[in-house]
Amino acid sequence: MPFFQVTNLARTLETLRDAHRLWVVGTAGEAETLLYDADLRGRLALVMGGEEKGLRRLTREHCDLLVRLPMGGNVESLNVSVAAGVALFEAVRQRRGQPLGTDAGRPRRTLATG
């Protein structure tokens, strides 16, 4: 998986979207769309915000879609590396065609009795 560090993120996102035809998906805690409801099967650039302030305004404006990760209980946010792992896992899961919340593709375990 390619990883890039750039000087002007907004310009780079424009280039990825326009010249390379990537769908730019950003993560934001206040986004209306849940990560699991977004279609992540195509060519995409996943943009993660900083742990304290999230995505900057200009970066948000250059995203085609903003998604949020559902949080349970008293958890308000995740470390950016954990959030990236969750988002990447979801993209891979969708690309493999596995339904959410199933064991599709995994061998079943059986308990030995005896």
PDB file of N, CA and C in Angstrom:
ATOM      1  N   MET A   1       0.844  -1.151   0.000  1.00  0.00           N
ATOM      2  CA  MET A   1       0.000   0.000   0.000  1.00  0.00           C
ATOM      3  C   MET A   1       0.903   1.232   0.000  1.00  0.00           C
ATOM      4  N   PRO A   2       0.713   2.125  -0.967  1.00  0.00           N
ATOM      5  CA  PRO A   2       1.524   3.337  -1.018  1.00  0.00           C
ATOM      6  C   PRO A   2       1.196   4.289   0.127  1.00  0.00           C
ATOM      7  N   PHE A   3       2.202   4.911   0.657  1.00  0.00           N
ATOM      8  CA  PHE A   3       2.070   5.896   1.729  1.00  0.00           C
ATOM      9  C   PHE A   3       2.822   7.141   1.284  1.00  0.00           C
ATOM     10  N   PHE A   4       2.178   8.299   1.416  1.00  0.00           N
ATOM     11  CA  PHE A   4       2.787   9.543   0.946  1.00  0.00           C
ATOM     12  C   PHE A   4       2.786  10.589   2.036  1.00  0.00           C
ATOM     13  N   GLN A   5       3.853  11.374   2.101  1.00  0.00           N
ATOM     14  CA  GLN A   5       3.909  12.554   2.951  1.00  0.00           C
ATOM     15  C   GLN A   5       4.111  13.736   2.007  1.00  0.00           C
ATOM     16  N   VAL A   6       3.198  14.711   2.077  1.00  0.00           N
ATOM     17  CA  VAL A   6       3.213  15.815   1.125  1.00  0.00           C
ATOM     18  C   VAL A   6       3.225  17.159   1.850  1.00  0.00           C
ATOM     19  N   THR A   7       3.574  18.215   1.110  1.00  0.00           N
ATOM     20  CA  THR A   7       3.613  19.551   1.680  1.00  0.00           C
ATOM     21  C   THR A   7       2.250  20.227   1.636  1.00  0.00           C
ATOM     22  N   ASN A   8       1.540  20.108   0.510  1.00  0.00           N
ATOM     23  CA  ASN A   8       0.237  20.744   0.346  1.00  0.00           C
ATOM     24  C   ASN A   8      -0.810  19.654   0.151  1.00  0.00           C
ATOM     25  N   LEU A   9      -1.470  19.293   1.255  1.00  0.00           N
ATOM     26  CA  LEU A   9      -2.409  18.174   1.210  1.00  0.00           C
ATOM     27  C   LEU A   9      -3.621  18.472   0.333  1.00  0.00           C
ATOM     28  N   ALA A  10      -4.152  19.693   0.395  1.00  0.00           N
ATOM     29  CA  ALA A  10      -5.331  20.037  -0.409  1.00  0.00           C
ATOM     30  C   ALA A  10      -5.045  19.876  -1.901  1.00  0.00           C
ATOM     31  N   ARG A  11      -3.921  20.350  -2.359  1.00  0.00           N
ATOM     32  CA  ARG A  11      -3.556  20.227  -3.771  1.00  0.00           C
ATOM     33  C   ARG A  11      -3.343  18.759  -4.140  1.00  0.00           C
ATOM     34  N   THR A  12      -2.736  18.012  -3.256  1.00  0.00           N
ATOM     35  CA  THR A  12      -2.506  16.594  -3.507  1.00  0.00           C
ATOM     36  C   THR A  12      -3.831  15.837  -3.608  1.00  0.00           C
ATOM     37  N   LEU A  13      -4.790  16.159  -2.738  1.00  0.00           N
ATOM     38  CA  LEU A  13      -6.095  15.501  -2.804  1.00  0.00           C
ATOM     39  C   LEU A  13      -6.800  15.814  -4.116  1.00  0.00           C
ATOM     40  N   GLU A  14      -6.680  17.049  -4.575  1.00  0.00           N
ATOM     41  CA  GLU A  14      -7.246  17.415  -5.887  1.00  0.00           C
ATOM     42  C   GLU A  14      -6.642  16.561  -6.992  1.00  0.00           C
ATOM     43  N   THR A  15      -5.334  16.421  -6.968  1.00  0.00           N
ATOM     44  CA  THR A  15      -4.633  15.639  -7.983  1.00  0.00           C
ATOM     45  C   THR A  15      -5.054  14.175  -7.927  1.00  0.00           C
ATOM     46  N   LEU A  16      -5.137  13.621  -6.718  1.00  0.00           N
ATOM     47  CA  LEU A  16      -5.551  12.221  -6.583  1.00  0.00           C
ATOM     48  C   LEU A  16      -6.956  12.017  -7.129  1.00  0.00           C
ATOM     49  N   ARG A  17      -7.845  12.953  -6.845  1.00  0.00           N
ATOM     50  CA  ARG A  17      -9.231  12.827  -7.290  1.00  0.00           C
ATOM     51  C   ARG A  17      -9.351  13.052  -8.791  1.00  0.00           C
ATOM     52  N   ASP A  18      -8.763  14.134  -9.298  1.00  0.00           N
ATOM     53  CA  ASP A  18      -8.964  14.529 -10.685  1.00  0.00           C
ATOM     54  C   ASP A  18      -8.080  13.777 -11.675  1.00  0.00           C
ATOM     55  N   ALA A  19      -6.809  13.681 -11.392  1.00  0.00           N
ATOM     56  CA  ALA A  19      -5.890  13.063 -12.347  1.00  0.00           C
ATOM     57  C   ALA A  19      -5.817  11.544 -12.199  1.00  0.00           C
ATOM     58  N   HIS A  20      -5.987  11.064 -10.977  1.00  0.00           N
ATOM     59  CA  HIS A  20      -5.838   9.621 -10.748  1.00  0.00           C
ATOM     60  C   HIS A  20      -7.167   8.923 -10.466  1.00  0.00           C
ATOM     61  N   ARG A  21      -8.242   9.690 -10.481  1.00  0.00           N
ATOM     62  CA  ARG A  21      -9.603   9.168 -10.316  1.00  0.00           C
ATOM     63  C   ARG A  21      -9.797   8.359  -9.035  1.00  0.00           C
ATOM     64  N   LEU A  22      -9.249   8.874  -7.939  1.00  0.00           N
ATOM     65  CA  LEU A  22      -9.452   8.234  -6.647  1.00  0.00           C
ATOM     66  C   LEU A  22     -10.607   8.918  -5.930  1.00  0.00           C
ATOM     67  N   TRP A  23     -11.383   8.167  -5.180  1.00  0.00           N
ATOM     68  CA  TRP A  23     -12.446   8.679  -4.328  1.00  0.00           C
ATOM     69  C   TRP A  23     -11.780   9.053  -3.005  1.00  0.00           C
ATOM     70  N   VAL A  24     -11.891  10.297  -2.570  1.00  0.00           N
ATOM     71  CA  VAL A  24     -11.209  10.778  -1.369  1.00  0.00           C
ATOM     72  C   VAL A  24     -12.186  10.709  -0.193  1.00  0.00           C
ATOM     73  N   VAL A  25     -11.867   9.843   0.770  1.00  0.00           N
ATOM     74  CA  VAL A  25     -12.719   9.630   1.938  1.00  0.00           C
ATOM     75  C   VAL A  25     -11.959  10.073   3.182  1.00  0.00           C
ATOM     76  N   GLY A  26     -12.547  11.021   3.902  1.00  0.00           N
ATOM     77  CA  GLY A  26     -11.948  11.519   5.135  1.00  0.00           C
ATOM     78  C   GLY A  26     -12.716  11.015   6.343  1.00  0.00           C
ATOM     79  N   THR A  27     -12.036  10.916   7.473  1.00  0.00           N
ATOM     80  CA  THR A  27     -12.694  10.491   8.704  1.00  0.00           C
ATOM     81  C   THR A  27     -12.916  11.699   9.601  1.00  0.00           C
ATOM     82  N   ALA A  28     -14.123  11.794  10.151  1.00  0.00           N
ATOM     83  CA  ALA A  28     -14.470  12.904  11.040  1.00  0.00           C
ATOM     84  C   ALA A  28     -15.521  12.420  12.023  1.00  0.00           C
ATOM     85  N   GLY A  29     -15.310  12.677  13.289  1.00  0.00           N
ATOM     86  CA  GLY A  29     -16.220  12.203  14.325  1.00  0.00           C
ATOM     87  C   GLY A  29     -17.639  12.701  14.176  1.00  0.00           C
ATOM     88  N   GLU A  30     -17.825  13.851  13.567  1.00  0.00           N
ATOM     89  CA  GLU A  30     -19.169  14.423  13.427  1.00  0.00           C
ATOM     90  C   GLU A  30     -19.808  14.135  12.070  1.00  0.00           C
ATOM     91  N   ALA A  31     -19.171  13.325  11.245  1.00  0.00           N
ATOM     92  CA  ALA A  31     -19.728  12.988   9.931  1.00  0.00           C
ATOM     93  C   ALA A  31     -21.045  12.237  10.105  1.00  0.00           C
ATOM     94  N   GLU A  32     -21.945  12.423   9.168  1.00  0.00           N
ATOM     95  CA  GLU A  32     -23.250  11.752   9.226  1.00  0.00           C
ATOM     96  C   GLU A  32     -23.170  10.300   8.765  1.00  0.00           C
ATOM     97  N   THR A  33     -22.288  10.002   7.830  1.00  0.00           N
ATOM     98  CA  THR A  33     -22.188   8.654   7.264  1.00  0.00           C
ATOM     99  C   THR A  33     -21.289   7.767   8.117  1.00  0.00           C
ATOM    100  N   LEU A  34     -21.806   6.619   8.505  1.00  0.00           N
ATOM    101  CA  LEU A  34     -20.983   5.644   9.225  1.00  0.00           C
ATOM    102  C   LEU A  34     -20.009   4.990   8.254  1.00  0.00           C
ATOM    103  N   LEU A  35     -18.858   4.646   8.745  1.00  0.00           N
ATOM    104  CA  LEU A  35     -17.853   3.952   7.940  1.00  0.00           C
ATOM    105  C   LEU A  35     -18.454   2.729   7.257  1.00  0.00           C
ATOM    106  N   TYR A  36     -19.279   1.965   7.985  1.00  0.00           N
ATOM    107  CA  TYR A  36     -19.833   0.723   7.457  1.00  0.00           C
ATOM    108  C   TYR A  36     -20.887   0.946   6.377  1.00  0.00           C
ATOM    109  N   ASP A  37     -21.420   2.162   6.285  1.00  0.00           N
ATOM    110  CA  ASP A  37     -22.422   2.481   5.268  1.00  0.00           C
ATOM    111  C   ASP A  37     -21.801   3.053   3.993  1.00  0.00           C
ATOM    112  N   ALA A  38     -20.529   3.389   4.031  1.00  0.00           N
ATOM    113  CA  ALA A  38     -19.839   3.952   2.869  1.00  0.00           C
ATOM    114  C   ALA A  38     -19.349   2.831   1.961  1.00  0.00           C
ATOM    115  N   ASP A  39     -19.375   3.078   0.664  1.00  0.00           N
ATOM    116  CA  ASP A  39     -18.868   2.108  -0.305  1.00  0.00           C
ATOM    117  C   ASP A  39     -17.373   2.345  -0.475  1.00  0.00           C
ATOM    118  N   LEU A  40     -16.573   1.441   0.045  1.00  0.00           N
ATOM    119  CA  LEU A  40     -15.115   1.574   0.022  1.00  0.00           C
ATOM    120  C   LEU A  40     -14.468   0.568  -0.929  1.00  0.00           C
ATOM    121  N   ARG A  41     -15.247   0.068  -1.879  1.00  0.00           N
ATOM    122  CA  ARG A  41     -14.741  -0.990  -2.761  1.00  0.00           C
ATOM    123  C   ARG A  41     -13.915  -0.467  -3.927  1.00  0.00           C
ATOM    124  N   GLY A  42     -14.053   0.786  -4.287  1.00  0.00           N
ATOM    125  CA  GLY A  42     -13.338   1.322  -5.436  1.00  0.00           C
ATOM    126  C   GLY A  42     -11.970   1.870  -5.069  1.00  0.00           C
ATOM    127  N   ARG A  43     -11.390   2.558  -6.027  1.00  0.00           N
ATOM    128  CA  ARG A  43     -10.078   3.189  -5.808  1.00  0.00           C
ATOM    129  C   ARG A  43     -10.279   4.365  -4.868  1.00  0.00           C
ATOM    130  N   LEU A  44      -9.575   4.360  -3.738  1.00  0.00           N
ATOM    131  CA  LEU A  44      -9.799   5.448  -2.794  1.00  0.00           C
ATOM    132  C   LEU A  44      -8.524   5.889  -2.108  1.00  0.00           C
ATOM    133  N   ALA A  45      -8.572   7.129  -1.650  1.00  0.00           N
ATOM    134  CA  ALA A  45      -7.541   7.687  -0.781  1.00  0.00           C
ATOM    135  C   ALA A  45      -8.215   7.917   0.551  1.00  0.00           C
ATOM    136  N   LEU A  46      -7.702   7.323   1.593  1.00  0.00           N
ATOM    137  CA  LEU A  46      -8.261   7.452   2.926  1.00  0.00           C
ATOM    138  C   LEU A  46      -7.471   8.519   3.672  1.00  0.00           C
ATOM    139  N   VAL A  47      -8.171   9.549   4.159  1.00  0.00           N
ATOM    140  CA  VAL A  47      -7.516  10.671   4.830  1.00  0.00           C
ATOM    141  C   VAL A  47      -7.880  10.644   6.309  1.00  0.00           C
ATOM    142  N   MET A  48      -6.878  10.549   7.151  1.00  0.00           N
ATOM    143  CA  MET A  48      -7.077  10.500   8.593  1.00  0.00           C
ATOM    144  C   MET A  48      -6.663  11.837   9.208  1.00  0.00           C
ATOM    145  N   GLY A  49      -7.456  12.316  10.151  1.00  0.00           N
ATOM    146  CA  GLY A  49      -7.132  13.575  10.823  1.00  0.00           C
ATOM    147  C   GLY A  49      -6.204  13.352  11.988  1.00  0.00           C
ATOM    148  N   GLY A  50      -5.697  14.452  12.521  1.00  0.00           N
ATOM    149  CA  GLY A  50      -4.855  14.386  13.709  1.00  0.00           C
ATOM    150  C   GLY A  50      -5.674  13.965  14.919  1.00  0.00           C
ATOM    151  N   GLU A  51      -5.022  13.426  15.920  1.00  0.00           N
ATOM    152  CA  GLU A  51      -5.727  12.888  17.076  1.00  0.00           C
ATOM    153  C   GLU A  51      -6.432  13.966  17.896  1.00  0.00           C
ATOM    154  N   GLU A  52      -5.930  15.147  17.932  1.00  0.00           N
ATOM    155  CA  GLU A  52      -6.550  16.201  18.741  1.00  0.00           C
ATOM    156  C   GLU A  52      -7.599  17.000  17.980  1.00  0.00           C
ATOM    157  N   LYS A  53      -7.264  17.455  16.782  1.00  0.00           N
ATOM    158  CA  LYS A  53      -8.134  18.385  16.060  1.00  0.00           C
ATOM    159  C   LYS A  53      -8.807  17.789  14.834  1.00  0.00           C
ATOM    160  N   GLY A  54      -8.487  16.590  14.467  1.00  0.00           N
ATOM    161  CA  GLY A  54      -9.114  15.972  13.303  1.00  0.00           C
ATOM    162  C   GLY A  54      -8.611  16.577  12.000  1.00  0.00           C
ATOM    163  N   LEU A  55      -9.478  16.567  10.986  1.00  0.00           N
ATOM    164  CA  LEU A  55      -9.120  17.102   9.669  1.00  0.00           C
ATOM    165  C   LEU A  55      -9.238  18.623   9.660  1.00  0.00           C
ATOM    166  N   ARG A  56      -8.335  19.265   9.006  1.00  0.00           N
ATOM    167  CA  ARG A  56      -8.422  20.722   8.836  1.00  0.00           C
ATOM    168  C   ARG A  56      -9.537  21.062   7.851  1.00  0.00           C
ATOM    169  N   ARG A  57     -10.046  22.272   7.937  1.00  0.00           N
ATOM    170  CA  ARG A  57     -11.170  22.715   7.116  1.00  0.00           C
ATOM    171  C   ARG A  57     -10.912  22.495   5.633  1.00  0.00           C
ATOM    172  N   LEU A  58      -9.777  22.949   5.128  1.00  0.00           N
ATOM    173  CA  LEU A  58      -9.480  22.830   3.702  1.00  0.00           C
ATOM    174  C   LEU A  58      -9.361  21.361   3.277  1.00  0.00           C
ATOM    175  N   THR A  59      -8.818  20.546   4.140  1.00  0.00           N
ATOM    176  CA  THR A  59      -8.720  19.116   3.848  1.00  0.00           C
ATOM    177  C   THR A  59     -10.113  18.510   3.750  1.00  0.00           C
ATOM    178  N   ARG A  60     -11.005  18.870   4.683  1.00  0.00           N
ATOM    179  CA  ARG A  60     -12.389  18.384   4.651  1.00  0.00           C
ATOM    180  C   ARG A  60     -13.074  18.748   3.343  1.00  0.00           C
ATOM    181  N   GLU A  61     -12.845  19.980   2.903  1.00  0.00           N
ATOM    182  CA  GLU A  61     -13.492  20.470   1.688  1.00  0.00           C
ATOM    183  C   GLU A  61     -13.043  19.712   0.449  1.00  0.00           C
ATOM    184  N   HIS A  62     -11.876  19.101   0.497  1.00  0.00           N
ATOM    185  CA  HIS A  62     -11.367  18.356  -0.651  1.00  0.00           C
ATOM    186  C   HIS A  62     -11.710  16.870  -0.590  1.00  0.00           C
ATOM    187  N   CYS A  63     -12.457  16.465   0.418  1.00  0.00           N
ATOM    188  CA  CYS A  63     -12.893  15.073   0.518  1.00  0.00           C
ATOM    189  C   CYS A  63     -14.214  14.911  -0.222  1.00  0.00           C
ATOM    190  N   ASP A  64     -14.367  13.793  -0.920  1.00  0.00           N
ATOM    191  CA  ASP A  64     -15.632  13.469  -1.580  1.00  0.00           C
ATOM    192  C   ASP A  64     -16.672  13.021  -0.568  1.00  0.00           C
ATOM    193  N   LEU A  65     -16.204  12.422   0.516  1.00  0.00           N
ATOM    194  CA  LEU A  65     -17.102  11.887   1.530  1.00  0.00           C
ATOM    195  C   LEU A  65     -16.397  11.923   2.875  1.00  0.00           C
ATOM    196  N   LEU A  66     -17.151  12.268   3.924  1.00  0.00           N
ATOM    197  CA  LEU A  66     -16.653  12.171   5.293  1.00  0.00           C
ATOM    198  C   LEU A  66     -17.400  11.042   5.978  1.00  0.00           C
ATOM    199  N   VAL A  67     -16.668  10.211   6.697  1.00  0.00           N
ATOM    200  CA  VAL A  67     -17.267   9.093   7.416  1.00  0.00           C
ATOM    201  C   VAL A  67     -16.830   9.145   8.876  1.00  0.00           C
ATOM    202  N   ARG A  68     -17.631   8.495   9.709  1.00  0.00           N
ATOM    203  CA  ARG A  68     -17.244   8.397  11.119  1.00  0.00           C
ATOM    204  C   ARG A  68     -17.231   6.939  11.534  1.00  0.00           C
ATOM    205  N   LEU A  69     -16.381   6.644  12.476  1.00  0.00           N
ATOM    206  CA  LEU A  69     -16.330   5.316  13.049  1.00  0.00           C
ATOM    207  C   LEU A  69     -17.300   5.281  14.217  1.00  0.00           C
ATOM    208  N   PRO A  70     -18.162   4.272  14.290  1.00  0.00           N
ATOM    209  CA  PRO A  70     -19.094   4.208  15.407  1.00  0.00           C
ATOM    210  C   PRO A  70     -18.338   3.928  16.701  1.00  0.00           C
ATOM    211  N   MET A  71     -18.673   4.670  17.737  1.00  0.00           N
ATOM    212  CA  MET A  71     -18.034   4.499  19.044  1.00  0.00           C
ATOM    213  C   MET A  71     -19.042   3.904  20.011  1.00  0.00           C
ATOM    214  N   GLY A  72     -18.598   2.983  20.806  1.00  0.00           N
ATOM    215  CA  GLY A  72     -19.483   2.363  21.784  1.00  0.00           C
ATOM    216  C   GLY A  72     -19.156   2.809  23.192  1.00  0.00           C
ATOM    217  N   GLY A  73     -20.154   2.786  24.043  1.00  0.00           N
ATOM    218  CA  GLY A  73     -19.949   3.112  25.457  1.00  0.00           C
ATOM    219  C   GLY A  73     -19.454   4.527  25.663  1.00  0.00           C
ATOM    220  N   ASN A  74     -18.442   4.673  26.505  1.00  0.00           N
ATOM    221  CA  ASN A  74     -17.895   5.984  26.844  1.00  0.00           C
ATOM    222  C   ASN A  74     -16.720   6.391  25.971  1.00  0.00           C
ATOM    223  N   VAL A  75     -16.416   5.616  24.947  1.00  0.00           N
ATOM    224  CA  VAL A  75     -15.290   5.911  24.063  1.00  0.00           C
ATOM    225  C   VAL A  75     -15.678   7.062  23.137  1.00  0.00           C
ATOM    226  N   GLU A  76     -14.894   8.141  23.155  1.00  0.00           N
ATOM    227  CA  GLU A  76     -15.175   9.305  22.318  1.00  0.00           C
ATOM    228  C   GLU A  76     -14.396   9.287  21.016  1.00  0.00           C
ATOM    229  N   SER A  77     -13.174   8.747  21.062  1.00  0.00           N
ATOM    230  CA  SER A  77     -12.350   8.710  19.859  1.00  0.00           C
ATOM    231  C   SER A  77     -11.291   7.630  20.010  1.00  0.00           C
ATOM    232  N   LEU A  78     -10.628   7.348  18.890  1.00  0.00           N
ATOM    233  CA  LEU A  78      -9.562   6.354  18.872  1.00  0.00           C
ATOM    234  C   LEU A  78      -8.251   7.019  18.483  1.00  0.00           C
ATOM    235  N   ASN A  79      -7.164   6.413  18.873  1.00  0.00           N
ATOM    236  CA  ASN A  79      -5.847   6.804  18.397  1.00  0.00           C
ATOM    237  C   ASN A  79      -5.875   6.710  16.872  1.00  0.00           C
ATOM    238  N   VAL A  80      -5.221   7.639  16.178  1.00  0.00           N
ATOM    239  CA  VAL A  80      -5.303   7.684  14.709  1.00  0.00           C
ATOM    240  C   VAL A  80      -4.808   6.394  14.062  1.00  0.00           C
ATOM    241  N   SER A  81      -3.834   5.739  14.641  1.00  0.00           N
ATOM    242  CA  SER A  81      -3.360   4.488  14.044  1.00  0.00           C
ATOM    243  C   SER A  81      -4.401   3.382  14.190  1.00  0.00           C
ATOM    244  N   VAL A  82      -5.116   3.361  15.292  1.00  0.00           N
ATOM    245  CA  VAL A  82      -6.181   2.378  15.487  1.00  0.00           C
ATOM    246  C   VAL A  82      -7.338   2.675  14.538  1.00  0.00           C
ATOM    247  N   ALA A  83      -7.716   3.945  14.440  1.00  0.00           N
ATOM    248  CA  ALA A  83      -8.801   4.338  13.535  1.00  0.00           C
ATOM    249  C   ALA A  83      -8.454   3.991  12.091  1.00  0.00           C
ATOM    250  N   ALA A  84      -7.206   4.208  11.698  1.00  0.00           N
ATOM    251  CA  ALA A  84      -6.774   3.861  10.338  1.00  0.00           C
ATOM    252  C   ALA A  84      -6.880   2.350  10.118  1.00  0.00           C
ATOM    253  N   GLY A  85      -6.488   1.578  11.116  1.00  0.00           N
ATOM    254  CA  GLY A  85      -6.588   0.128  11.009  1.00  0.00           C
ATOM    255  C   GLY A  85      -8.031  -0.332  10.848  1.00  0.00           C
ATOM    256  N   VAL A  86      -8.950   0.272  11.595  1.00  0.00           N
ATOM    257  CA  VAL A  86     -10.368  -0.076  11.486  1.00  0.00           C
ATOM    258  C   VAL A  86     -10.881   0.261  10.089  1.00  0.00           C
ATOM    259  N   ALA A  87     -10.534   1.458   9.601  1.00  0.00           N
ATOM    260  CA  ALA A  87     -11.005   1.889   8.275  1.00  0.00           C
ATOM    261  C   ALA A  87     -10.424   1.009   7.164  1.00  0.00           C
ATOM    262  N   LEU A  88      -9.166   0.677   7.252  1.00  0.00           N
ATOM    263  CA  LEU A  88      -8.555  -0.188   6.246  1.00  0.00           C
ATOM    264  C   LEU A  88      -9.142  -1.592   6.289  1.00  0.00           C
ATOM    265  N   PHE A  89      -9.385  -2.098   7.481  1.00  0.00           N
ATOM    266  CA  PHE A  89     -10.006  -3.417   7.609  1.00  0.00           C
ATOM    267  C   PHE A  89     -11.377  -3.418   6.941  1.00  0.00           C
ATOM    268  N   GLU A  90     -12.160  -2.345   7.153  1.00  0.00           N
ATOM    269  CA  GLU A  90     -13.481  -2.265   6.544  1.00  0.00           C
ATOM    270  C   GLU A  90     -13.393  -2.231   5.025  1.00  0.00           C
ATOM    271  N   ALA A  91     -12.423  -1.505   4.490  1.00  0.00           N
ATOM    272  CA  ALA A  91     -12.255  -1.463   3.029  1.00  0.00           C
ATOM    273  C   ALA A  91     -11.919  -2.849   2.490  1.00  0.00           C
ATOM    274  N   VAL A  92     -11.038  -3.556   3.163  1.00  0.00           N
ATOM    275  CA  VAL A  92     -10.671  -4.916   2.730  1.00  0.00           C
ATOM    276  C   VAL A  92     -11.871  -5.846   2.853  1.00  0.00           C
ATOM    277  N   ARG A  93     -12.611  -5.749   3.954  1.00  0.00           N
ATOM    278  CA  ARG A  93     -13.790  -6.597   4.154  1.00  0.00           C
ATOM    279  C   ARG A  93     -14.795  -6.404   3.022  1.00  0.00           C
ATOM    280  N   GLN A  94     -15.053  -5.143   2.672  1.00  0.00           N
ATOM    281  CA  GLN A  94     -15.998  -4.867   1.588  1.00  0.00           C
ATOM    282  C   GLN A  94     -15.499  -5.406   0.258  1.00  0.00           C
ATOM    283  N   ARG A  95     -14.221  -5.275   0.026  1.00  0.00           N
ATOM    284  CA  ARG A  95     -13.660  -5.728  -1.255  1.00  0.00           C
ATOM    285  C   ARG A  95     -13.696  -7.241  -1.385  1.00  0.00           C
ATOM    286  N   ARG A  96     -13.699  -7.930  -0.276  1.00  0.00           N
ATOM    287  CA  ARG A  96     -13.798  -9.392  -0.300  1.00  0.00           C
ATOM    288  C   ARG A  96     -15.245  -9.855  -0.326  1.00  0.00           C
ATOM    289  N   GLY A  97     -16.177  -8.918  -0.203  1.00  0.00           N
ATOM    290  CA  GLY A  97     -17.590  -9.247  -0.276  1.00  0.00           C
ATOM    291  C   GLY A  97     -18.145  -9.923   0.952  1.00  0.00           C
ATOM    292  N   GLN A  98     -17.506  -9.726   2.103  1.00  0.00           N
ATOM    293  CA  GLN A  98     -17.982 -10.363   3.322  1.00  0.00           C
ATOM    294  C   GLN A  98     -19.019  -9.479   4.009  1.00  0.00           C
ATOM    295  N   PRO A  99     -20.161 -10.034   4.355  1.00  0.00           N
ATOM    296  CA  PRO A  99     -21.168  -9.251   5.080  1.00  0.00           C
ATOM    297  C   PRO A  99     -20.648  -8.839   6.451  1.00  0.00           C
ATOM    298  N   LEU A 100     -21.069  -7.686   6.907  1.00  0.00           N
ATOM    299  CA  LEU A 100     -20.671  -7.174   8.218  1.00  0.00           C
ATOM    300  C   LEU A 100     -21.189  -8.088   9.309  1.00  0.00           C
ATOM    301  N   GLY A 101     -20.336  -8.401  10.277  1.00  0.00           N
ATOM    302  CA  GLY A 101     -20.762  -9.181  11.423  1.00  0.00           C
ATOM    303  C   GLY A 101     -20.896 -10.671  11.179  1.00  0.00           C
ATOM    304  N   THR A 102     -20.242 -11.178  10.142  1.00  0.00           N
ATOM    305  CA  THR A 102     -20.310 -12.619   9.880  1.00  0.00           C
ATOM    306  C   THR A 102     -18.921 -13.204   9.898  1.00  0.00           C
ATOM    307  N   ASP A 103     -18.886 -14.517   9.868  1.00  0.00           N
ATOM    308  CA  ASP A 103     -17.609 -15.224   9.796  1.00  0.00           C
ATOM    309  C   ASP A 103     -17.278 -15.615   8.366  1.00  0.00           C
ATOM    310  N   ALA A 104     -17.919 -14.974   7.392  1.00  0.00           N
ATOM    311  CA  ALA A 104     -17.722 -15.350   5.993  1.00  0.00           C
ATOM    312  C   ALA A 104     -16.240 -15.386   5.663  1.00  0.00           C
ATOM    313  N   GLY A 105     -15.821 -16.447   5.035  1.00  0.00           N
ATOM    314  CA  GLY A 105     -14.431 -16.565   4.615  1.00  0.00           C
ATOM    315  C   GLY A 105     -13.523 -17.172   5.673  1.00  0.00           C
ATOM    316  N   ARG A 106     -14.017 -17.348   6.888  1.00  0.00           N
ATOM    317  CA  ARG A 106     -13.201 -17.920   7.946  1.00  0.00           C
ATOM    318  C   ARG A 106     -13.601 -19.378   8.166  1.00  0.00           C
ATOM    319  N   PRO A 107     -12.610 -20.250   8.383  1.00  0.00           N
ATOM    320  CA  PRO A 107     -12.965 -21.632   8.684  1.00  0.00           C
ATOM    321  C   PRO A 107     -13.655 -21.690  10.045  1.00  0.00           C
ATOM    322  N   ARG A 108     -14.619 -22.566  10.163  1.00  0.00           N
ATOM    323  CA  ARG A 108     -15.339 -22.738  11.431  1.00  0.00           C
ATOM    324  C   ARG A 108     -14.482 -23.569  12.386  1.00  0.00           C
ATOM    325  N   ARG A 109     -14.467 -23.158  13.635  1.00  0.00           N
ATOM    326  CA  ARG A 109     -13.788 -23.938  14.652  1.00  0.00           C
ATOM    327  C   ARG A 109     -14.770 -24.912  15.281  1.00  0.00           C
ATOM    328  N   THR A 110     -14.293 -26.061  15.608  1.00  0.00           N
ATOM    329  CA  THR A 110     -15.133 -27.011  16.329  1.00  0.00           C
ATOM    330  C   THR A 110     -14.413 -27.365  17.622  1.00  0.00           C
ATOM    331  N   LEU A 111     -15.177 -27.519  18.655  1.00  0.00           N
ATOM    332  CA  LEU A 111     -14.589 -27.896  19.953  1.00  0.00           C
ATOM    333  C   LEU A 111     -14.462 -29.408  20.014  1.00  0.00           C
ATOM    334  N   ALA A 112     -13.307 -29.834  20.436  1.00  0.00           N
ATOM    335  CA  ALA A 112     -13.108 -31.273  20.626  1.00  0.00           C
ATOM    336  C   ALA A 112     -13.848 -31.711  21.873  1.00  0.00           C
ATOM    337  N   THR A 113     -14.585 -32.758  21.775  1.00  0.00           N
ATOM    338  CA  THR A 113     -15.289 -33.286  22.948  1.00  0.00           C
ATOM    339  C   THR A 113     -14.732 -34.654  23.245  1.00  0.00           C
ATOM    340  N   GLY A 114     -14.785 -34.971  24.471  1.00  0.00           N
ATOM    341  CA  GLY A 114     -14.327 -36.285  24.602  1.00  0.00           C
ATOM    342  C   GLY A 114     -14.022 -36.804  25.863  1.00  0.00           C
TER     343      GLY A 114
END
